[in-house]
């Protein structure tokens, strides 16, 4: 049976109907988006132009910064533009593209964060074997696995969304296209699709969060046998990673790991994993990392004031 699709565009209701609130949100999220781009680009360039790129932790961090830029750019520019416009419309094709890119880059980011936790586990729990376990070939393989994981996560989501029939209304109570809001406006019974989305996005977030939590608990127990200076340095690094995990996974678990319904609170929680976490990642990974700060100062000083 052909899929019934009588609409060519959707209307995004956004965060608020109040004009003053929209103008405030426009200024706020424009600043946030610029901060995301600048912060992650500074980290990315600093790592690529320094010897840190050959260290596994910073190699993974460079990929995380790239994913932060791609992930937030799949949602934020459209939202910022809509805050200035009147009717917030998005074509059917662009809506499907947004669903795919958000889950694709978001999935890669989840697996990159997991890889970074594994890297810290090996560095702290098996320091004598660190360079053997985390050799360059293994690092490339782990990053490739993260990309494959993102594809395995996102293509089923896109396929399920493509199968939905839409015959009106076409108003989505969100500021971007996501599966749960689209299920609400589909003109068919979407219970099974909703359960599949929970099993995909919800369980991926929950299982990854549990794995990360267990890995950091093991790391904390292992730190008891380290020197005071070693504990301080390891705890500083792990604290950065835990902060990222909480900012990203907490809201995403709330949104995706429950009955397939939508709520006005979903938009607020979505801001955390689409804007807040990517914005704070550069600060979290640099302010608590003396080595990274020194490299950034040296790289950017040479780039800006070199006489070459």
CSV table of C-alpha atoms in Angstrom, one decimal:
chain,number,residue,atom,x,y,z
A,1,UNK,CA,0.0,0.0,0.0
A,2,UNK,CA,1.3,3.5,-0.9
A,3,UNK,CA,2.2,5.8,1.9
A,4,UNK,CA,-0.3,8.6,2.2
A,5,UNK,CA,1.5,11.9,2.3
A,6,UNK,CA,-0.6,15.0,1.6
A,7,UNK,CA,1.7,17.6,3.0
A,8,UNK,CA,4.9,19.0,1.7
A,9,UNK,CA,6.0,21.0,4.7
A,10,UNK,CA,5.7,21.2,8.5
A,11,UNK,CA,5.2,24.1,10.8
A,12,UNK,CA,7.5,24.2,13.8
A,13,UNK,CA,5.8,25.8,16.8
A,14,UNK,CA,9.1,26.6,18.4
A,15,UNK,CA,9.9,27.4,22.0
A,16,UNK,CA,7.4,30.3,22.6
A,17,UNK,CA,4.7,32.4,20.9
A,18,UNK,CA,5.7,35.5,22.8
A,19,UNK,CA,7.6,38.0,20.6
A,20,UNK,CA,9.8,39.3,23.4
A,21,UNK,CA,10.7,35.8,24.6
A,22,UNK,CA,11.6,34.9,21.0
A,23,UNK,CA,13.9,38.0,20.7
A,24,UNK,CA,15.6,37.0,23.9
A,25,UNK,CA,16.0,33.4,22.8
A,26,UNK,CA,17.4,34.6,19.5
A,27,UNK,CA,20.1,36.7,21.1
A,28,UNK,CA,20.8,33.9,23.7
A,29,UNK,CA,21.1,31.0,21.2
A,30,UNK,CA,22.9,33.1,18.6
A,31,UNK,CA,25.6,33.7,21.3
A,32,UNK,CA,25.5,30.0,22.3
A,33,UNK,CA,25.9,28.9,18.7
A,34,UNK,CA,28.8,31.2,18.1
A,35,UNK,CA,30.4,30.0,21.3
A,36,UNK,CA,30.0,26.4,20.2
A,37,UNK,CA,31.6,27.1,16.8
A,38,UNK,CA,34.5,29.2,18.2
A,39,UNK,CA,35.2,27.0,21.3
A,40,UNK,CA,35.2,23.7,19.4
A,41,UNK,CA,37.2,25.1,16.4
A,42,UNK,CA,39.8,26.5,18.8
A,43,UNK,CA,40.1,23.0,20.4
A,44,UNK,CA,40.2,21.3,17.0
A,45,UNK,CA,42.8,23.5,15.5
A,46,UNK,CA,44.9,23.5,18.7
A,47,UNK,CA,45.0,19.7,18.7
A,48,UNK,CA,45.6,19.3,15.0
A,49,UNK,CA,48.5,21.8,15.0
A,50,UNK,CA,50.3,20.3,18.1
A,51,UNK,CA,51.8,17.0,19.1
A,52,UNK,CA,48.8,16.3,21.2
A,53,UNK,CA,47.0,14.9,18.1
A,54,UNK,CA,49.2,11.8,18.4
A,55,UNK,CA,48.0,11.2,22.0
A,56,UNK,CA,44.8,9.0,22.1
A,57,UNK,CA,42.8,11.2,24.5
A,58,UNK,CA,43.3,14.3,22.4
A,59,UNK,CA,42.8,12.4,19.2
A,60,UNK,CA,39.4,11.4,20.4
A,61,UNK,CA,38.7,14.9,21.7
A,62,UNK,CA,39.4,16.4,18.3
A,63,UNK,CA,36.7,14.1,16.9
A,64,UNK,CA,34.3,15.0,19.7
A,65,UNK,CA,34.8,18.7,18.8
A,66,UNK,CA,34.0,17.9,15.2
A,67,UNK,CA,30.9,16.1,16.1
A,68,UNK,CA,29.8,18.9,18.4
A,69,UNK,CA,29.9,21.3,15.5
A,70,UNK,CA,28.1,19.0,13.1
A,71,UNK,CA,25.5,17.9,15.6
A,72,UNK,CA,24.4,21.3,16.8
A,73,UNK,CA,24.6,22.7,13.3
A,74,UNK,CA,21.9,20.2,12.2
A,75,UNK,CA,19.4,22.0,14.5
A,76,UNK,CA,20.6,25.3,15.9
A,77,UNK,CA,20.9,27.5,12.7
A,78,UNK,CA,17.3,26.7,11.7
A,79,UNK,CA,16.0,27.4,15.2
A,80,UNK,CA,17.8,30.8,15.3
A,81,UNK,CA,16.4,31.8,11.9
A,82,UNK,CA,12.9,30.7,13.0
A,83,UNK,CA,13.1,32.9,16.1
A,84,UNK,CA,13.3,36.0,13.8
A,85,UNK,CA,10.7,34.8,11.2
A,86,UNK,CA,7.0,34.7,11.4
A,87,UNK,CA,5.8,31.2,10.3
A,88,UNK,CA,8.4,28.6,11.1
A,89,UNK,CA,8.1,26.1,8.2
A,90,UNK,CA,10.3,23.3,7.1
A,91,UNK,CA,9.9,21.2,4.0
A,92,UNK,CA,9.3,17.5,4.3
A,93,UNK,CA,12.7,16.7,2.8
A,94,UNK,CA,14.5,19.0,5.1
A,95,UNK,CA,12.6,17.6,8.0
A,96,UNK,CA,13.7,14.1,7.2
A,97,UNK,CA,17.3,15.3,6.7
A,98,UNK,CA,17.2,16.9,10.1
A,99,UNK,CA,15.9,13.7,11.7
A,100,UNK,CA,18.8,11.8,10.1
A,101,UNK,CA,21.6,14.2,10.8
A,102,UNK,CA,20.6,14.8,14.4
A,103,UNK,CA,20.6,11.1,15.2
A,104,UNK,CA,23.6,10.3,13.0
A,105,UNK,CA,25.9,12.9,14.5
A,106,UNK,CA,24.4,12.5,18.0
A,107,UNK,CA,25.0,8.7,17.8
A,108,UNK,CA,28.6,9.2,16.8
A,109,UNK,CA,29.0,11.7,19.6
A,110,UNK,CA,27.6,9.1,22.1
A,111,UNK,CA,30.1,6.5,21.0
A,112,UNK,CA,33.0,8.9,20.9
A,113,UNK,CA,32.3,9.8,24.5
A,114,UNK,CA,32.2,6.1,25.3
A,115,UNK,CA,35.6,5.6,23.6
A,116,UNK,CA,37.0,8.4,25.6
A,117,UNK,CA,35.9,6.7,28.8
A,118,UNK,CA,37.5,3.5,27.6
A,119,UNK,CA,40.7,5.4,26.9
A,120,UNK,CA,40.7,6.8,30.5
A,121,UNK,CA,40.0,3.4,31.9
A,122,UNK,CA,43.0,1.9,30.1
A,123,UNK,CA,45.3,4.9,31.0
A,124,UNK,CA,44.4,4.7,34.7
A,125,UNK,CA,43.8,1.0,35.3
A,126,UNK,CA,46.4,-0.5,32.9
A,127,UNK,CA,49.1,2.3,32.5
A,128,UNK,CA,51.9,-0.1,31.6
A,129,UNK,CA,50.0,-1.5,28.7
A,130,UNK,CA,48.4,1.8,27.6
A,131,UNK,CA,50.4,2.5,24.5
A,132,UNK,CA,50.1,-1.1,23.4
A,133,UNK,CA,46.3,-1.2,23.8
A,134,UNK,CA,45.7,2.3,22.6
A,135,UNK,CA,48.0,2.2,19.6
A,136,UNK,CA,47.2,4.4,16.5
A,137,UNK,CA,45.6,1.6,14.6
A,138,UNK,CA,43.3,0.8,17.5
A,139,UNK,CA,42.3,4.5,17.8
A,140,UNK,CA,41.4,4.7,14.1
A,141,UNK,CA,39.4,1.5,14.5
A,142,UNK,CA,37.5,2.8,17.5
A,143,UNK,CA,36.6,6.1,15.7
A,144,UNK,CA,35.4,4.1,12.7
A,145,UNK,CA,33.3,1.9,15.0
A,146,UNK,CA,31.8,5.1,16.4
A,147,UNK,CA,30.8,6.2,12.9
A,148,UNK,CA,29.4,2.8,12.1
A,149,UNK,CA,27.5,2.9,15.4
A,150,UNK,CA,26.0,6.3,14.5
A,151,UNK,CA,24.9,4.9,11.1
A,152,UNK,CA,23.4,1.8,12.6
A,153,UNK,CA,21.5,4.0,15.1
A,154,UNK,CA,20.2,6.6,12.6
A,155,UNK,CA,19.2,4.7,9.5
A,156,UNK,CA,16.5,2.7,11.2
A,157,UNK,CA,15.2,5.9,12.7
A,158,UNK,CA,15.0,7.5,9.3
A,159,UNK,CA,13.4,4.4,7.8
A,160,UNK,CA,10.7,4.4,10.4
A,161,UNK,CA,10.0,8.1,9.9
A,162,UNK,CA,9.8,7.7,6.1
A,163,UNK,CA,7.1,5.0,6.6
A,164,UNK,CA,4.8,7.4,8.5
A,165,UNK,CA,1.8,8.7,6.6
A,166,UNK,CA,1.0,12.5,7.0
A,167,UNK,CA,-2.3,13.9,5.9
A,168,UNK,CA,-2.7,16.8,8.3
A,169,UNK,CA,-2.4,18.6,10.7
A,170,UNK,CA,1.2,19.5,10.0
A,171,UNK,CA,2.1,21.5,13.2
A,172,UNK,CA,5.0,20.1,15.2
A,173,UNK,CA,5.2,21.2,18.8
A,174,UNK,CA,9.0,21.4,18.8
A,175,UNK,CA,11.8,23.6,17.5
A,176,UNK,CA,13.2,20.9,15.3
A,177,UNK,CA,12.1,17.7,13.6
A,178,UNK,CA,12.3,14.7,15.8
A,179,UNK,CA,10.6,11.3,15.7
A,180,UNK,CA,8.3,11.6,18.7
A,181,UNK,CA,6.8,15.0,17.6
A,182,UNK,CA,6.3,13.5,14.1
A,183,UNK,CA,4.6,10.5,15.5
A,184,UNK,CA,2.1,12.8,17.1
A,185,UNK,CA,1.0,14.3,13.7
A,186,UNK,CA,1.1,11.0,11.7
A,187,UNK,CA,-2.3,9.8,10.6
A,188,UNK,CA,-1.9,6.2,11.7
A,189,UNK,CA,-1.5,4.1,14.8
A,190,UNK,CA,2.1,4.8,15.8
A,191,UNK,CA,2.3,2.7,19.0
A,192,UNK,CA,4.7,0.1,17.6
A,193,UNK,CA,6.9,2.7,15.9
A,194,UNK,CA,7.1,4.6,19.2
A,195,UNK,CA,8.1,1.4,21.1
A,196,UNK,CA,10.8,0.8,18.4
A,197,UNK,CA,12.1,4.4,18.9
A,198,UNK,CA,12.3,3.9,22.6
A,199,UNK,CA,14.1,0.6,22.1
A,200,UNK,CA,16.6,2.3,19.8
A,201,UNK,CA,17.2,5.8,21.1
A,202,UNK,CA,16.2,5.2,24.7
A,203,UNK,CA,18.1,2.0,25.2
A,204,UNK,CA,21.2,3.3,23.4
A,205,UNK,CA,21.3,6.3,25.8
A,206,UNK,CA,20.6,4.2,28.9
A,207,UNK,CA,23.0,1.4,28.2
A,208,UNK,CA,25.7,3.8,27.2
A,209,UNK,CA,25.2,5.8,30.4
A,210,UNK,CA,25.3,2.6,32.5
A,211,UNK,CA,28.5,1.5,30.8
A,212,UNK,CA,30.1,4.9,31.4
A,213,UNK,CA,29.0,5.0,35.0
A,214,UNK,CA,30.4,1.5,35.7
A,215,UNK,CA,33.7,2.4,34.0
A,216,UNK,CA,34.2,5.6,36.1
A,217,UNK,CA,33.3,3.7,39.3
A,218,UNK,CA,36.1,1.1,38.4
A,219,UNK,CA,38.4,4.0,37.7
A,220,UNK,CA,37.7,5.6,41.1
A,221,UNK,CA,38.4,2.3,42.9
A,222,UNK,CA,41.7,2.0,41.0
A,223,UNK,CA,42.8,5.5,42.0
A,224,UNK,CA,43.1,4.4,45.6
A,225,UNK,CA,46.4,2.8,44.7
A,226,UNK,CA,47.8,5.9,43.0
A,227,UNK,CA,49.9,8.7,44.4
A,228,UNK,CA,48.2,11.9,45.6
A,229,UNK,CA,49.4,13.8,42.5
A,230,UNK,CA,48.3,10.9,40.2
A,231,UNK,CA,44.9,10.9,41.9
A,232,UNK,CA,44.5,14.6,41.5
A,233,UNK,CA,45.3,14.6,37.8
A,234,UNK,CA,43.2,11.6,37.0
A,235,UNK,CA,40.2,12.9,39.0
A,236,UNK,CA,40.4,16.2,37.2
A,237,UNK,CA,40.3,14.5,33.8
A,238,UNK,CA,37.5,12.1,34.8
A,239,UNK,CA,35.5,14.9,36.4
A,240,UNK,CA,35.5,16.6,33.0
A,241,UNK,CA,34.2,13.5,31.3
A,242,UNK,CA,31.5,12.9,33.9
A,243,UNK,CA,30.2,16.4,33.5
A,244,UNK,CA,29.9,15.9,29.8
A,245,UNK,CA,28.1,12.6,30.4
A,246,UNK,CA,25.6,14.1,32.8
A,247,UNK,CA,24.8,17.1,30.6
A,248,UNK,CA,24.3,15.0,27.5
A,249,UNK,CA,22.8,11.7,28.7
A,250,UNK,CA,20.5,12.9,31.5
A,251,UNK,CA,18.2,14.9,29.3
A,252,UNK,CA,18.3,12.5,26.4
A,253,UNK,CA,17.3,9.6,28.7
A,254,UNK,CA,14.4,11.6,30.0
A,255,UNK,CA,13.2,12.4,26.5
A,256,UNK,CA,13.6,9.0,24.8
A,257,UNK,CA,13.3,6.4,27.5
A,258,UNK,CA,9.6,6.7,28.3
A,259,UNK,CA,6.3,6.1,26.7
A,260,UNK,CA,6.2,7.5,23.1
A,261,UNK,CA,4.5,10.7,23.9
A,262,UNK,CA,5.6,14.4,23.7
A,263,UNK,CA,5.6,17.0,26.3
A,264,UNK,CA,6.3,20.7,26.5
A,265,UNK,CA,9.2,19.9,28.8
A,266,UNK,CA,10.8,17.9,26.0
A,267,UNK,CA,11.8,21.1,24.3
A,268,UNK,CA,13.6,22.4,27.4
A,269,UNK,CA,15.4,19.1,27.9
A,270,UNK,CA,16.3,19.0,24.2
A,271,UNK,CA,18.2,22.3,24.6
A,272,UNK,CA,20.6,20.5,27.0
A,273,UNK,CA,21.8,17.9,24.5
A,274,UNK,CA,21.5,20.0,21.3
A,275,UNK,CA,23.0,23.3,22.6
A,276,UNK,CA,24.1,23.4,26.2
A,277,UNK,CA,26.3,20.3,26.2
A,278,UNK,CA,28.1,21.2,22.9
A,279,UNK,CA,28.7,24.7,24.3
A,280,UNK,CA,30.2,23.6,27.6
A,281,UNK,CA,32.3,20.8,26.2
A,282,UNK,CA,35.2,23.2,25.2
A,283,UNK,CA,35.1,24.8,28.6
A,284,UNK,CA,34.9,21.5,30.5
A,285,UNK,CA,37.8,20.0,28.5
A,286,UNK,CA,40.1,23.0,28.7
A,287,UNK,CA,39.6,24.9,32.0
A,288,UNK,CA,40.4,21.7,34.0
A,289,UNK,CA,43.3,20.7,31.7
A,290,UNK,CA,46.6,22.6,32.1
A,291,UNK,CA,48.2,20.7,29.3
A,292,UNK,CA,45.5,21.7,26.9
A,293,UNK,CA,45.5,25.3,28.0
A,294,UNK,CA,49.3,25.5,27.5
A,295,UNK,CA,49.1,24.0,24.0
A,296,UNK,CA,46.2,26.4,23.0
A,297,UNK,CA,48.2,29.4,24.1
A,298,UNK,CA,51.3,28.3,22.3
A,299,UNK,CA,49.5,27.3,19.1
A,300,UNK,CA,47.4,30.4,18.8
A,301,UNK,CA,50.2,32.8,19.8
A,302,UNK,CA,52.3,31.3,17.0
A,303,UNK,CA,49.4,31.5,14.5
A,304,UNK,CA,48.5,35.1,15.3
A,305,UNK,CA,51.9,36.6,16.0
A,306,UNK,CA,54.3,34.5,13.9
A,307,UNK,CA,56.5,36.6,11.5
A,308,UNK,CA,56.5,34.0,8.9
